[in-house]
Amino acid sequence: MAIYDYSFNDGKGNKVSFESYKGKVVLIVNTATGCGFTPQYKGLEELYEKYHEKGLEILDFPCNQFGHQAPGTDEEITEFCSFKYHTQFPQMQKIEVNGENELPLYTFLKEQKGFEGFTGLKGVLMNQVVSKFDPDFKNNANIKWNFTKFLVDRDGNVVERYESTVEPKKIDDKIASLL
């Protein structure tokens, strides 16, 4: 299967086919509104404003699987992001990214790009946190935490996976090169 074979629901419950993003560079992010990484919404919005007209789409998938840090309804999450971070990129329906109820799109993304490790100073802390609930986390492709990002090129290839410790501004050059 290719990424264009998958679909998901937008924040209002409408079915969206990934096919509608054909020819675009897409950044797919599982997010949470009550996480230490939540301020990354600001950087994501900056990327969106900078590159949207050139063909970048950001798809925000709220997920409550990590520390229950995405409480509330889809509408409440959208209101929070719009008010606090002025986000303009589309927000999808809250999903699961791991386990038997994971969104099939995420199964595909993890098959394409597995976990390669946390980076930076926050990486040391994340290694400690994640190892408490998944001792074998370094050896599986599961999403480890909120704000894991997948970058998809204009041809639908998953080209990079960035863990939550990677700030959006660190992805800027790669996005620019794909546009």
PDB file of C-alpha atoms in Angstrom:
ATOM      1  CA  MET A   1       0.000   0.000   0.000  1.00  0.00           C
ATOM      2  CA  ALA A   2       0.990   3.614  -0.551  1.00  0.00           C
ATOM      3  CA  ILE A   3       0.265   6.554   1.735  1.00  0.00           C
ATOM      4  CA  TYR A   4      -2.400   7.757  -0.710  1.00  0.00           C
ATOM      5  CA  ASP A   5      -4.460   4.641   0.068  1.00  0.00           C
ATOM      6  CA  TYR A   6      -5.151   5.829   3.638  1.00  0.00           C
ATOM      7  CA  SER A   7      -7.862   8.020   5.054  1.00  0.00           C
ATOM      8  CA  PHE A   8      -8.723   9.588   8.396  1.00  0.00           C
ATOM      9  CA  ASN A   9     -11.296  11.923   9.921  1.00  0.00           C
ATOM     10  CA  ASP A  10     -10.885  15.661  10.230  1.00  0.00           C
ATOM     11  CA  GLY A  11     -11.723  17.429  13.484  1.00  0.00           C
ATOM     12  CA  LYS A  12     -15.393  17.523  12.560  1.00  0.00           C
ATOM     13  CA  GLY A  13     -15.574  13.798  11.772  1.00  0.00           C
ATOM     14  CA  ASN A  14     -15.524  14.139   7.978  1.00  0.00           C
ATOM     15  CA  LYS A  15     -13.589  11.427   6.125  1.00  0.00           C
ATOM     16  CA  VAL A  16     -10.444  12.743   4.420  1.00  0.00           C
ATOM     17  CA  SER A  17      -8.422  10.771   1.895  1.00  0.00           C
ATOM     18  CA  PHE A  18      -4.657  11.243   1.939  1.00  0.00           C
ATOM     19  CA  GLU A  19      -5.043  11.342  -1.848  1.00  0.00           C
ATOM     20  CA  SER A  20      -6.191  14.962  -1.427  1.00  0.00           C
ATOM     21  CA  TYR A  21      -2.612  15.833  -0.373  1.00  0.00           C
ATOM     22  CA  LYS A  22      -1.005  14.366  -3.494  1.00  0.00           C
ATOM     23  CA  GLY A  23       1.731  16.675  -4.786  1.00  0.00           C
ATOM     24  CA  LYS A  24       2.177  18.362  -1.397  1.00  0.00           C
ATOM     25  CA  VAL A  25       4.907  18.064   1.210  1.00  0.00           C
ATOM     26  CA  VAL A  26       3.141  16.913   4.379  1.00  0.00           C
ATOM     27  CA  LEU A  27       4.256  17.007   8.004  1.00  0.00           C
ATOM     28  CA  ILE A  28       2.177  14.614  10.142  1.00  0.00           C
ATOM     29  CA  VAL A  29       2.293  15.211  13.908  1.00  0.00           C
ATOM     30  CA  ASN A  30       0.658  13.512  16.888  1.00  0.00           C
ATOM     31  CA  THR A  31       0.005  16.272  19.380  1.00  0.00           C
ATOM     32  CA  ALA A  32      -1.214  16.993  22.904  1.00  0.00           C
ATOM     33  CA  THR A  33      -2.364  20.189  24.544  1.00  0.00           C
ATOM     34  CA  GLY A  34      -1.014  19.505  28.039  1.00  0.00           C
ATOM     35  CA  CYS A  35       2.491  18.249  27.297  1.00  0.00           C
ATOM     36  CA  GLY A  36       5.929  19.729  27.904  1.00  0.00           C
ATOM     37  CA  PHE A  37       6.311  19.718  24.116  1.00  0.00           C
ATOM     38  CA  THR A  38       3.017  21.581  23.492  1.00  0.00           C
ATOM     39  CA  PRO A  39       4.882  24.868  22.809  1.00  0.00           C
ATOM     40  CA  GLN A  40       6.037  23.189  19.570  1.00  0.00           C
ATOM     41  CA  TYR A  41       2.671  24.307  18.182  1.00  0.00           C
ATOM     42  CA  LYS A  42       4.272  27.755  17.824  1.00  0.00           C
ATOM     43  CA  GLY A  43       7.092  26.387  15.677  1.00  0.00           C
ATOM     44  CA  LEU A  44       4.707  24.270  13.641  1.00  0.00           C
ATOM     45  CA  GLU A  45       2.564  27.325  12.914  1.00  0.00           C
ATOM     46  CA  GLU A  46       5.686  29.275  11.887  1.00  0.00           C
ATOM     47  CA  LEU A  47       6.595  26.528   9.398  1.00  0.00           C
ATOM     48  CA  TYR A  48       3.026  26.484   8.114  1.00  0.00           C
ATOM     49  CA  GLU A  49       2.943  30.242   7.579  1.00  0.00           C
ATOM     50  CA  LYS A  50       6.360  30.212   5.912  1.00  0.00           C
ATOM     51  CA  TYR A  51       5.775  27.295   3.521  1.00  0.00           C
ATOM     52  CA  HIS A  52       2.050  26.663   3.091  1.00  0.00           C
ATOM     53  CA  GLU A  53       1.829  28.768  -0.086  1.00  0.00           C
ATOM     54  CA  LYS A  54       4.754  26.747  -1.495  1.00  0.00           C
ATOM     55  CA  GLY A  55       3.016  23.407  -0.921  1.00  0.00           C
ATOM     56  CA  LEU A  56       3.464  22.422   2.746  1.00  0.00           C
ATOM     57  CA  GLU A  57       0.581  20.896   4.668  1.00  0.00           C
ATOM     58  CA  ILE A  58       0.700  20.086   8.378  1.00  0.00           C
ATOM     59  CA  LEU A  59      -1.722  17.487   9.689  1.00  0.00           C
ATOM     60  CA  ASP A  60      -2.289  17.648  13.441  1.00  0.00           C
ATOM     61  CA  PHE A  61      -3.507  14.408  15.045  1.00  0.00           C
ATOM     62  CA  PRO A  62      -4.298  14.915  18.743  1.00  0.00           C
ATOM     63  CA  CYS A  63      -3.504  11.809  20.776  1.00  0.00           C
ATOM     64  CA  ASN A  64      -4.228  11.103  24.434  1.00  0.00           C
ATOM     65  CA  GLN A  65      -2.056   7.964  24.762  1.00  0.00           C
ATOM     66  CA  PHE A  66       0.943   9.561  26.456  1.00  0.00           C
ATOM     67  CA  GLY A  67       0.271  10.716  29.996  1.00  0.00           C
ATOM     68  CA  HIS A  68      -3.341  11.592  29.088  1.00  0.00           C
ATOM     69  CA  GLN A  69      -2.053  14.963  27.905  1.00  0.00           C
ATOM     70  CA  ALA A  70      -4.717  15.571  25.250  1.00  0.00           C
ATOM     71  CA  PRO A  71      -7.899  15.687  27.322  1.00  0.00           C
ATOM     72  CA  GLY A  72     -11.060  17.226  26.022  1.00  0.00           C
ATOM     73  CA  THR A  73     -13.120  16.950  22.889  1.00  0.00           C
ATOM     74  CA  ASP A  74     -11.851  17.584  19.377  1.00  0.00           C
ATOM     75  CA  GLU A  75     -13.606  20.955  19.480  1.00  0.00           C
ATOM     76  CA  GLU A  76     -11.981  21.923  22.800  1.00  0.00           C
ATOM     77  CA  ILE A  77      -8.540  20.951  21.502  1.00  0.00           C
ATOM     78  CA  THR A  78      -9.047  23.009  18.330  1.00  0.00           C
ATOM     79  CA  GLU A  79     -10.195  26.014  20.375  1.00  0.00           C
ATOM     80  CA  PHE A  80      -7.141  25.737  22.639  1.00  0.00           C
ATOM     81  CA  CYS A  81      -4.712  25.578  19.704  1.00  0.00           C
ATOM     82  CA  SER A  82      -6.395  28.417  17.823  1.00  0.00           C
ATOM     83  CA  PHE A  83      -6.526  30.677  20.868  1.00  0.00           C
ATOM     84  CA  LYS A  84      -3.142  29.938  22.456  1.00  0.00           C
ATOM     85  CA  TYR A  85      -0.984  29.287  19.352  1.00  0.00           C
ATOM     86  CA  HIS A  86      -3.074  30.804  16.529  1.00  0.00           C
ATOM     87  CA  THR A  87      -2.789  27.571  14.552  1.00  0.00           C
ATOM     88  CA  GLN A  88      -4.209  27.609  11.048  1.00  0.00           C
ATOM     89  CA  PHE A  89      -3.191  24.138   9.864  1.00  0.00           C
ATOM     90  CA  PRO A  90      -5.875  21.443   9.903  1.00  0.00           C
ATOM     91  CA  GLN A  91      -6.503  19.470  13.030  1.00  0.00           C
ATOM     92  CA  MET A  92      -7.829  15.949  12.726  1.00  0.00           C
ATOM     93  CA  GLN A  93      -9.976  13.842  15.015  1.00  0.00           C
ATOM     94  CA  LYS A  94      -8.251  12.571  18.152  1.00  0.00           C
ATOM     95  CA  ILE A  95      -6.633   9.202  17.445  1.00  0.00           C
ATOM     96  CA  GLU A  96      -4.455   6.451  18.866  1.00  0.00           C
ATOM     97  CA  VAL A  97      -1.011   5.980  17.333  1.00  0.00           C
ATOM     98  CA  ASN A  98      -0.080   2.660  18.977  1.00  0.00           C
ATOM     99  CA  GLY A  99      -1.933  -0.526  19.813  1.00  0.00           C
ATOM    100  CA  GLU A 100      -4.949  -2.370  18.497  1.00  0.00           C
ATOM    101  CA  ASN A 101      -6.941   0.851  17.926  1.00  0.00           C
ATOM    102  CA  GLU A 102      -4.162   2.787  16.191  1.00  0.00           C
ATOM    103  CA  LEU A 103      -5.038   4.707  13.066  1.00  0.00           C
ATOM    104  CA  PRO A 104      -3.943   2.558  10.073  1.00  0.00           C
ATOM    105  CA  LEU A 105      -2.098   5.578   8.642  1.00  0.00           C
ATOM    106  CA  TYR A 106       0.172   5.443  11.693  1.00  0.00           C
ATOM    107  CA  THR A 107       0.781   1.724  11.207  1.00  0.00           C
ATOM    108  CA  PHE A 108       2.019   2.599   7.715  1.00  0.00           C
ATOM    109  CA  LEU A 109       4.148   5.529   8.905  1.00  0.00           C
ATOM    110  CA  LYS A 110       5.874   3.384  11.546  1.00  0.00           C
ATOM    111  CA  GLU A 111       6.558   0.660   8.961  1.00  0.00           C
ATOM    112  CA  GLN A 112       8.226   3.257   6.748  1.00  0.00           C
ATOM    113  CA  LYS A 113      10.313   4.968   9.444  1.00  0.00           C
ATOM    114  CA  GLY A 114      11.089   3.311  12.749  1.00  0.00           C
ATOM    115  CA  PHE A 115      12.429   4.800  15.939  1.00  0.00           C
ATOM    116  CA  GLU A 116      16.046   5.930  15.654  1.00  0.00           C
ATOM    117  CA  GLY A 117      16.476   7.521  19.083  1.00  0.00           C
ATOM    118  CA  PHE A 118      15.890  10.721  20.968  1.00  0.00           C
ATOM    119  CA  THR A 119      18.345  13.574  20.486  1.00  0.00           C
ATOM    120  CA  GLY A 120      19.631  16.521  22.475  1.00  0.00           C
ATOM    121  CA  LEU A 121      19.487  17.211  26.188  1.00  0.00           C
ATOM    122  CA  LYS A 122      15.783  16.394  26.344  1.00  0.00           C
ATOM    123  CA  GLY A 123      16.617  13.044  24.764  1.00  0.00           C
ATOM    124  CA  VAL A 124      18.293  11.833  27.956  1.00  0.00           C
ATOM    125  CA  LEU A 125      15.161  12.642  29.955  1.00  0.00           C
ATOM    126  CA  MET A 126      12.897  11.058  27.348  1.00  0.00           C
ATOM    127  CA  ASN A 127      14.951   7.852  27.416  1.00  0.00           C
ATOM    128  CA  GLN A 128      14.319   7.657  31.184  1.00  0.00           C
ATOM    129  CA  VAL A 129      10.600   8.473  30.926  1.00  0.00           C
ATOM    130  CA  VAL A 130       9.802   6.109  28.052  1.00  0.00           C
ATOM    131  CA  SER A 131      11.849   3.200  29.447  1.00  0.00           C
ATOM    132  CA  LYS A 132       9.534   3.107  32.486  1.00  0.00           C
ATOM    133  CA  PHE A 133       6.512   2.031  30.441  1.00  0.00           C
ATOM    134  CA  ASP A 134       8.317   0.397  27.491  1.00  0.00           C
ATOM    135  CA  PRO A 135      11.651  -1.170  28.546  1.00  0.00           C
ATOM    136  CA  ASP A 136      12.235  -2.357  24.954  1.00  0.00           C
ATOM    137  CA  PHE A 137      11.391   1.026  23.380  1.00  0.00           C
ATOM    138  CA  LYS A 138      14.673   1.285  21.477  1.00  0.00           C
ATOM    139  CA  ASN A 139      13.847  -1.898  19.552  1.00  0.00           C
ATOM    140  CA  ASN A 140      10.343  -1.174  18.273  1.00  0.00           C
ATOM    141  CA  ALA A 141       8.818   1.347  15.894  1.00  0.00           C
ATOM    142  CA  ASN A 142       6.030   2.497  18.216  1.00  0.00           C
ATOM    143  CA  ILE A 143       5.452   6.192  18.688  1.00  0.00           C
ATOM    144  CA  LYS A 144       7.166   7.053  21.956  1.00  0.00           C
ATOM    145  CA  TRP A 145       5.539  10.356  22.908  1.00  0.00           C
ATOM    146  CA  ASN A 146       3.606  13.399  21.762  1.00  0.00           C
ATOM    147  CA  PHE A 147       4.934  15.533  18.893  1.00  0.00           C
ATOM    148  CA  THR A 148       6.548  12.770  16.856  1.00  0.00           C
ATOM    149  CA  LYS A 149       6.708  14.117  13.314  1.00  0.00           C
ATOM    150  CA  PHE A 150       6.727  12.340   9.944  1.00  0.00           C
ATOM    151  CA  LEU A 151       7.758  14.218   6.809  1.00  0.00           C
ATOM    152  CA  VAL A 152       6.253  13.049   3.509  1.00  0.00           C
ATOM    153  CA  ASP A 153       7.541  14.295   0.133  1.00  0.00           C
ATOM    154  CA  ARG A 154       5.452  15.364  -2.877  1.00  0.00           C
ATOM    155  CA  ASP A 155       5.486  11.778  -4.191  1.00  0.00           C
ATOM    156  CA  GLY A 156       4.099  10.269  -0.991  1.00  0.00           C
ATOM    157  CA  ASN A 157       7.384   8.891   0.339  1.00  0.00           C
ATOM    158  CA  VAL A 158       7.930   9.050   4.095  1.00  0.00           C
ATOM    159  CA  VAL A 159      11.388  10.630   4.097  1.00  0.00           C
ATOM    160  CA  GLU A 160      12.007  11.385   7.774  1.00  0.00           C
ATOM    161  CA  ARG A 161      10.770  10.681  11.273  1.00  0.00           C
ATOM    162  CA  TYR A 162      11.545  13.237  13.945  1.00  0.00           C
ATOM    163  CA  GLU A 163      10.992  12.402  17.594  1.00  0.00           C
ATOM    164  CA  SER A 164       9.400  14.778  20.064  1.00  0.00           C
ATOM    165  CA  THR A 165      12.791  16.164  21.115  1.00  0.00           C
ATOM    166  CA  VAL A 166      13.292  17.694  17.644  1.00  0.00           C
ATOM    167  CA  GLU A 167      11.963  21.255  17.521  1.00  0.00           C
ATOM    168  CA  PRO A 168      10.055  22.227  14.356  1.00  0.00           C
ATOM    169  CA  LYS A 169      12.674  24.862  13.406  1.00  0.00           C
ATOM    170  CA  LYS A 170      15.209  22.011  13.055  1.00  0.00           C
ATOM    171  CA  ILE A 171      13.063  20.617  10.219  1.00  0.00           C
ATOM    172  CA  ASP A 172      12.947  23.892   8.252  1.00  0.00           C
ATOM    173  CA  ASP A 173      15.877  23.167   5.912  1.00  0.00           C
ATOM    174  CA  LYS A 174      14.606  19.661   5.080  1.00  0.00           C
ATOM    175  CA  ILE A 175      11.130  21.004   4.283  1.00  0.00           C
ATOM    176  CA  ALA A 176      12.638  23.752   2.109  1.00  0.00           C
ATOM    177  CA  SER A 177      14.664  21.178   0.184  1.00  0.00           C
ATOM    178  CA  LEU A 178      11.535  19.104  -0.535  1.00  0.00           C
ATOM    179  CA  LEU A 179       9.519  22.089  -1.712  1.00  0.00           C
TER     180      LEU A 179
END
